[in-house]
PDB file of C-alpha atoms in Angstrom:
ATOM      1  CA  ILE G   1       0.000   0.000   0.000  1.00 64.00           C
ATOM      2  CA  GLY G   2       2.824   2.393   0.896  1.00 68.00           C
ATOM      3  CA  THR G   3       4.719   1.817  -2.337  1.00 69.00           C
ATOM      4  CA  MET G   4       1.631   1.905  -4.510  1.00 73.00           C
ATOM      5  CA  GLY G   5       0.570   5.178  -2.901  1.00 77.00           C
ATOM      6  CA  GLN G   6       3.774   6.838  -4.118  1.00 78.00           C
ATOM      7  CA  LEU G   7       2.924   6.368  -7.781  1.00 79.00           C
ATOM      8  CA  PRO G   8       0.110   7.575 -10.034  1.00 84.00           C
ATOM      9  CA  PRO G   9      -3.098   5.505  -9.905  1.00 82.00           C
ATOM     10  CA  GLY G  10      -2.840   2.487 -12.187  1.00 79.00           C
ATOM     11  CA  ALA G  11       0.977   2.593 -12.433  1.00 83.00           C
ATOM     12  CA  VAL G  12       1.269  -0.429 -10.144  1.00 85.00           C
ATOM     13  CA  VAL G  13      -0.811  -3.593 -10.204  1.00 86.00           C
ATOM     14  CA  LEU G  14      -0.783  -5.728  -7.062  1.00 86.00           C
ATOM     15  CA  VAL G  15      -0.280  -9.438  -7.706  1.00 86.00           C
ATOM     16  CA  GLU G  16      -0.561 -11.574  -4.572  1.00 84.00           C
ATOM     17  CA  THR G  17      -0.892 -15.140  -5.901  1.00 86.00           C
ATOM     18  CA  VAL G  18       0.010 -17.282  -8.889  1.00 88.00           C
ATOM     19  CA  GLU G  19      -3.707 -17.270  -9.742  1.00 92.00           C
ATOM     20  CA  ASP G  20      -3.640 -13.446  -9.922  1.00 91.00           C
ATOM     21  CA  VAL G  21      -1.026 -13.658 -12.672  1.00 91.00           C
ATOM     22  CA  ALA G  22      -3.469 -15.416 -15.002  1.00 92.00           C
ATOM     23  CA  THR G  23      -6.024 -12.620 -14.772  1.00 92.00           C
ATOM     24  CA  VAL G  24      -3.903  -9.493 -14.385  1.00 91.00           C
ATOM     25  CA  GLN G  25      -4.506  -6.887 -17.105  1.00 89.00           C
ATOM     26  CA  VAL G  26      -1.704  -4.542 -18.179  1.00 88.00           C
ATOM     27  CA  ASP G  27      -1.626  -1.781 -20.800  1.00 86.00           C
ATOM     28  CA  ASP G  28       1.753  -2.655 -22.343  1.00 88.00           C
ATOM     29  CA  PRO G  29       2.980  -6.234 -21.756  1.00 88.00           C
ATOM     30  CA  GLU G  30       6.290  -5.409 -23.478  1.00 89.00           C
ATOM     31  CA  ASN G  31       7.034  -2.566 -21.043  1.00 89.00           C
ATOM     32  CA  LEU G  32       6.572  -4.258 -17.705  1.00 89.00           C
ATOM     33  CA  ALA G  33       8.628  -4.799 -14.547  1.00 86.00           C
ATOM     34  CA  TYR G  34       8.053  -6.398 -11.163  1.00 82.00           C
ATOM     35  CA  ALA G  35       9.300  -5.783  -7.647  1.00 79.00           C
ATOM     36  CA  THR G  36       8.556  -7.924  -4.617  1.00 77.00           C
ATOM     37  CA  GLN G  37       7.718  -7.071  -1.049  1.00 68.00           C
ATOM     38  CA  THR G  38      10.912  -7.601   0.916  1.00 59.00           C
ATOM     39  CA  THR G  39       9.257  -9.728   3.593  1.00 56.00           C
ATOM     40  CA  LEU G  40       7.362 -12.250   1.472  1.00 59.00           C
ATOM     41  CA  SER G  41       7.884 -15.992   1.584  1.00 60.00           C
ATOM     42  CA  VAL G  42      10.845 -16.782  -0.653  1.00 62.00           C
ATOM     43  CA  ASP G  43       9.169 -19.922  -2.060  1.00 65.00           C
ATOM     44  CA  GLU G  44       5.834 -18.235  -2.711  1.00 71.00           C
ATOM     45  CA  THR G  45       7.539 -15.277  -4.358  1.00 77.00           C
ATOM     46  CA  ALA G  46       9.555 -17.558  -6.634  1.00 78.00           C
ATOM     47  CA  SER G  47       6.334 -19.215  -7.867  1.00 84.00           C
ATOM     48  CA  ILE G  48       4.684 -15.867  -8.583  1.00 85.00           C
ATOM     49  CA  VAL G  49       7.765 -14.516 -10.384  1.00 84.00           C
ATOM     50  CA  ALA G  50       7.979 -17.704 -12.480  1.00 87.00           C
ATOM     51  CA  ALA G  51       4.315 -17.313 -13.461  1.00 90.00           C
ATOM     52  CA  LEU G  52       4.876 -13.655 -14.383  1.00 89.00           C
ATOM     53  CA  GLN G  53       7.906 -14.575 -16.506  1.00 89.00           C
ATOM     54  CA  ALA G  54       5.968 -17.337 -18.264  1.00 92.00           C
ATOM     55  CA  ARG G  55       3.044 -15.009 -19.085  1.00 92.00           C
ATOM     56  CA  PHE G  56       5.144 -11.910 -19.839  1.00 90.00           C
ATOM     57  CA  PRO G  57       8.512 -13.128 -21.208  1.00 88.00           C
ATOM     58  CA  SER G  58       9.963  -9.620 -21.544  1.00 88.00           C
ATOM     59  CA  ILE G  59       9.143  -8.596 -17.946  1.00 88.00           C
ATOM     60  CA  GLY G  60      12.018  -6.976 -16.090  1.00 85.00           C
ATOM     61  CA  GLY G  61      12.956  -7.523 -12.476  1.00 81.00           C
ATOM     62  CA  PRO G  62      15.388  -6.281  -9.866  1.00 74.00           C
ATOM     63  CA  LYS G  63      19.080  -6.587 -10.689  1.00 68.00           C
ATOM     64  CA  LYS G  64      19.626  -8.163  -7.257  1.00 57.00           C
ATOM     65  CA  GLU G  65      17.507 -10.307  -4.971  1.00 54.00           C
ATOM     66  CA  ASP G  66      15.018  -7.950  -3.333  1.00 48.00           C
ATOM     67  CA  ILE G  67      13.807 -10.254  -0.572  1.00 48.00           C
ATOM     68  CA  CYS G  68      15.542  -9.029   2.589  1.00 58.00           C
ATOM     69  CA  TYR G  69      18.546 -11.249   3.422  1.00 57.00           C
ATOM     70  CA  ALA G  70      17.447 -11.455   7.083  1.00 64.00           C
ATOM     71  CA  THR G  71      13.985 -12.599   6.023  1.00 69.00           C
ATOM     72  CA  THR G  72      15.447 -15.191   3.646  1.00 74.00           C
ATOM     73  CA  ASN G  73      17.840 -16.515   6.296  1.00 78.00           C
ATOM     74  CA  ARG G  74      15.122 -16.816   8.927  1.00 82.00           C
ATOM     75  CA  GLN G  75      12.789 -18.628   6.532  1.00 83.00           C
ATOM     76  CA  GLN G  76      15.560 -21.102   5.695  1.00 85.00           C
ATOM     77  CA  ALA G  77      16.189 -21.707   9.401  1.00 87.00           C
ATOM     78  CA  VAL G  78      12.468 -22.275  10.066  1.00 90.00           C
ATOM     79  CA  LYS G  79      12.311 -24.755   7.173  1.00 89.00           C
ATOM     80  CA  ALA G  80      15.183 -26.664   8.760  1.00 91.00           C
ATOM     81  CA  ILE G  81      13.841 -26.636  12.317  1.00 93.00           C
ATOM     82  CA  ALA G  82      10.081 -27.104  11.715  1.00 94.00           C
ATOM     83  CA  PRO G  83      10.200 -30.892  11.164  1.00 95.00           C
ATOM     84  CA  LYS G  84      12.369 -31.320  14.297  1.00 94.00           C
ATOM     85  CA  VAL G  85      10.200 -29.538  16.882  1.00 95.00           C
ATOM     86  CA  ASP G  86       6.816 -30.163  18.486  1.00 96.00           C
ATOM     87  CA  ALA G  87       5.986 -26.450  18.594  1.00 95.00           C
ATOM     88  CA  LEU G  88       7.576 -23.204  17.422  1.00 94.00           C
ATOM     89  CA  LEU G  89       7.324 -19.727  18.889  1.00 94.00           C
ATOM     90  CA  VAL G  90       7.965 -16.866  16.489  1.00 94.00           C
ATOM     91  CA  LEU G  91       8.753 -13.608  18.269  1.00 93.00           C
ATOM     92  CA  GLY G  92       7.503 -10.557  16.460  1.00 91.00           C
ATOM     93  CA  ALA G  93       4.810  -7.933  16.240  1.00 89.00           C
ATOM     94  CA  PRO G  94       1.353  -8.991  15.039  1.00 89.00           C
ATOM     95  CA  ASN G  95       1.644  -6.523  12.139  1.00 85.00           C
ATOM     96  CA  SER G  96       5.091  -7.805  11.088  1.00 83.00           C
ATOM     97  CA  SER G  97       4.798  -9.379   7.662  1.00 81.00           C
ATOM     98  CA  ASN G  98       8.052 -11.312   7.954  1.00 81.00           C
ATOM     99  CA  SER G  99       7.137 -12.674  11.407  1.00 88.00           C
ATOM    100  CA  LYS G 100       3.709 -13.839  10.224  1.00 90.00           C
ATOM    101  CA  ARG G 101       5.406 -15.437   7.224  1.00 87.00           C
ATOM    102  CA  LEU G 102       7.672 -17.440   9.559  1.00 92.00           C
ATOM    103  CA  VAL G 103       4.601 -18.987  11.197  1.00 94.00           C
ATOM    104  CA  GLU G 104       3.245 -19.907   7.748  1.00 92.00           C
ATOM    105  CA  VAL G 105       6.587 -21.398   6.671  1.00 91.00           C
ATOM    106  CA  ALA G 106       6.748 -23.486   9.869  1.00 95.00           C
ATOM    107  CA  LYS G 107       3.269 -24.897   9.273  1.00 95.00           C
ATOM    108  CA  ILE G 108       4.019 -25.706   5.630  1.00 93.00           C
ATOM    109  CA  HIS G 109       7.220 -27.491   6.647  1.00 94.00           C
ATOM    110  CA  GLY G 110       5.824 -29.712   9.377  1.00 94.00           C
ATOM    111  CA  CYS G 111       5.173 -27.739  12.558  1.00 95.00           C
ATOM    112  CA  GLN G 112       1.443 -27.146  12.912  1.00 95.00           C
ATOM    113  CA  ARG G 113       1.866 -25.790  16.435  1.00 95.00           C
ATOM    114  CA  ALA G 114       3.632 -22.614  15.336  1.00 95.00           C
ATOM    115  CA  GLN G 115       2.442 -19.360  16.856  1.00 94.00           C
ATOM    116  CA  LEU G 116       3.356 -15.689  16.787  1.00 95.00           C
ATOM    117  CA  VAL G 117       3.960 -13.967  20.130  1.00 95.00           C
ATOM    118  CA  GLN G 118       5.295 -10.520  20.925  1.00 93.00           C
ATOM    119  CA  ARG G 119       7.056 -11.415  24.153  1.00 92.00           C
ATOM    120  CA  ALA G 120       7.199 -13.978  26.953  1.00 94.00           C
ATOM    121  CA  ALA G 121       4.171 -12.494  28.753  1.00 94.00           C
ATOM    122  CA  ASP G 122       2.038 -13.264  25.679  1.00 93.00           C
ATOM    123  CA  ILE G 123       2.791 -16.992  25.577  1.00 94.00           C
ATOM    124  CA  ASP G 124      -0.090 -19.344  26.309  1.00 92.00           C
ATOM    125  CA  TRP G 125       1.994 -21.943  28.117  1.00 93.00           C
ATOM    126  CA  SER G 126      -0.974 -24.320  28.367  1.00 92.00           C
ATOM    127  CA  ALA G 127      -0.979 -24.508  24.558  1.00 90.00           C
ATOM    128  CA  LEU G 128       2.494 -26.025  24.857  1.00 92.00           C
ATOM    129  CA  ASP G 129       1.400 -28.963  27.058  1.00 91.00           C
ATOM    130  CA  GLY G 130       3.059 -32.159  25.881  1.00 91.00           C
ATOM    131  CA  VAL G 131       5.756 -30.323  23.930  1.00 93.00           C
ATOM    132  CA  ALA G 132       9.145 -31.994  24.347  1.00 93.00           C
ATOM    133  CA  THR G 133      11.017 -29.914  21.782  1.00 93.00           C
ATOM    134  CA  LEU G 134      10.228 -26.217  21.428  1.00 93.00           C
ATOM    135  CA  GLY G 135      11.693 -24.079  18.672  1.00 92.00           C
ATOM    136  CA  ILE G 136      12.158 -20.353  19.128  1.00 92.00           C
ATOM    137  CA  THR G 137      12.872 -17.863  16.370  1.00 90.00           C
ATOM    138  CA  ALA G 138      12.292 -14.173  15.778  1.00 88.00           C
ATOM    139  CA  GLY G 139      11.244 -11.914  12.948  1.00 86.00           C
ATOM    140  CA  ALA G 140      13.915  -9.826  11.263  1.00 79.00           C
ATOM    141  CA  SER G 141      13.221  -6.730  13.348  1.00 78.00           C
ATOM    142  CA  ALA G 142      12.591  -8.402  16.723  1.00 83.00           C
ATOM    143  CA  PRO G 143      15.329  -7.498  19.193  1.00 84.00           C
ATOM    144  CA  GLU G 144      17.517 -10.281  20.597  1.00 85.00           C
ATOM    145  CA  VAL G 145      16.469  -9.287  24.126  1.00 90.00           C
ATOM    146  CA  LEU G 146      13.010 -10.745  23.409  1.00 90.00           C
ATOM    147  CA  VAL G 147      14.543 -14.108  22.524  1.00 89.00           C
ATOM    148  CA  GLU G 148      16.482 -14.050  25.789  1.00 92.00           C
ATOM    149  CA  GLU G 149      13.298 -13.115  27.670  1.00 93.00           C
ATOM    150  CA  VAL G 150      11.445 -16.131  26.223  1.00 93.00           C
ATOM    151  CA  MET G 151      14.391 -18.409  26.972  1.00 92.00           C
ATOM    152  CA  GLU G 152      14.349 -17.292  30.605  1.00 94.00           C
ATOM    153  CA  ALA G 153      10.581 -17.807  30.829  1.00 94.00           C
ATOM    154  CA  ALA G 154      11.003 -21.329  29.419  1.00 92.00           C
ATOM    155  CA  ARG G 155      13.808 -22.064  31.912  1.00 92.00           C
ATOM    156  CA  ALA G 156      11.500 -21.002  34.753  1.00 93.00           C
ATOM    157  CA  ARG G 157       8.967 -23.666  33.664  1.00 91.00           C
ATOM    158  CA  TYR G 158      11.010 -26.492  32.161  1.00 88.00           C
ATOM    159  CA  ALA G 159      14.387 -28.189  32.216  1.00 86.00           C
ATOM    160  CA  VAL G 160      15.905 -26.563  29.132  1.00 84.00           C
ATOM    161  CA  THR G 161      18.692 -27.759  26.907  1.00 83.00           C
ATOM    162  CA  VAL G 162      19.543 -25.258  24.174  1.00 81.00           C
ATOM    163  CA  GLU G 163      20.618 -26.323  20.709  1.00 76.00           C
ATOM    164  CA  GLU G 164      21.254 -23.567  18.185  1.00 75.00           C
ATOM    165  CA  LEU G 165      20.484 -24.282  14.553  1.00 68.00           C
ATOM    166  CA  ARG G 166      22.288 -21.895  12.220  1.00 69.00           C
ATOM    167  CA  THR G 167      21.672 -22.060   8.493  1.00 60.00           C
ATOM    168  CA  ALA G 168      23.456 -18.811   7.599  1.00 58.00           C
ATOM    169  CA  PHE G 169      26.056 -16.483   9.027  1.00 60.00           C
ATOM    170  CA  GLU G 170      25.020 -12.845   8.736  1.00 54.00           C
ATOM    171  CA  ASP G 171      28.015 -10.578   8.332  1.00 58.00           C
ATOM    172  CA  ILE G 172      26.498  -7.787   6.284  1.00 55.00           C
ATOM    173  CA  THR G 173      27.393  -4.284   7.365  1.00 56.00           C
ATOM    174  CA  PHE G 174      25.882  -1.026   6.199  1.00 52.00           C
ATOM    175  CA  LYS G 175      27.796   2.152   5.450  1.00 61.00           C
ATOM    176  CA  LEU G 176      26.789   5.369   7.158  1.00 61.00           C
ATOM    177  CA  PRO G 177      25.187   7.949   4.861  1.00 63.00           C
ATOM    178  CA  LYS G 178      27.679  10.458   3.443  1.00 65.00           C
ATOM    179  CA  PRO G 179      26.296  13.438   5.432  1.00 65.00           C
ATOM    180  CA  LEU G 180      27.018  11.564   8.656  1.00 61.00           C
ATOM    181  CA  LEU G 181      30.519  10.659   7.505  1.00 62.00           C
ATOM    182  CA  ASP G 182      31.180  14.311   6.647  1.00 61.00           C
ATOM    183  CA  GLY G 183      30.477  15.434  10.186  1.00 58.00           C
ATOM    184  CA  GLY G 184      26.785  16.115   9.713  1.00 53.00           C
ATOM    185  CA  ALA G 185      25.793  13.997  12.722  1.00 49.00           C
ATOM    186  CA  PRO G 186      24.377  15.912  15.660  1.00 50.00           C
ATOM    187  CA  SER G 187      26.942  16.378  18.428  1.00 48.00           C
ATOM    188  CA  ARG G 188      24.342  15.701  21.108  1.00 47.00           C
ATOM    189  CA  PRO G 189      21.273  13.475  21.250  1.00 50.00           C
ATOM    190  CA  VAL G 190      18.120  14.983  19.817  1.00 44.00           C
ATOM    191  CA  PRO G 191      15.240  14.985  22.364  1.00 47.00           C
ATOM    192  CA  ALA G 192      12.414  12.593  21.531  1.00 46.00           C
ATOM    193  CA  ASP G 193       9.898  15.442  21.465  1.00 44.00           C
ATOM    194  CA  ALA G 194      11.962  17.555  19.053  1.00 40.00           C
TER     195      ALA G 194
END
């Protein structure tokens, strides 16, 4: 909605499923490009892009992968852990697309007892009765402190043995914007009400 609102009406057509591709109407099929939401399911996105490319062979796309690397890595980890756990807690906000997607990925890959929670206080521990192996993951923007909070809450209720499953090593760094490098950063913190 945010991206589409930045362009003139009709300049962007929203395609959400492979089925949408079959019925989408465009003015100029030879002058067409796609972009994907950065937090979509990697597998689902690949199917939609393949359908677009089959229907519109000259369609252009991003020069690089536009699914967020953190989202991709977390989805891969959930695919690996889902068949190995009895239940999975995904830490993230209820309006977080990538966190909701992690719950969907877990269910598709063998863990029907996957649920989204914001923090330890939100966990329905009774829903985890009979769970011997609990997976815990977090959406791309969930702070690590929330994972630690849930781990502590689990330790208070159960005998916990932690096994970390890592499917990727994230070592991406981001450069500061040029104005900040040139001394444009404020010398003192800016008050929150400024």
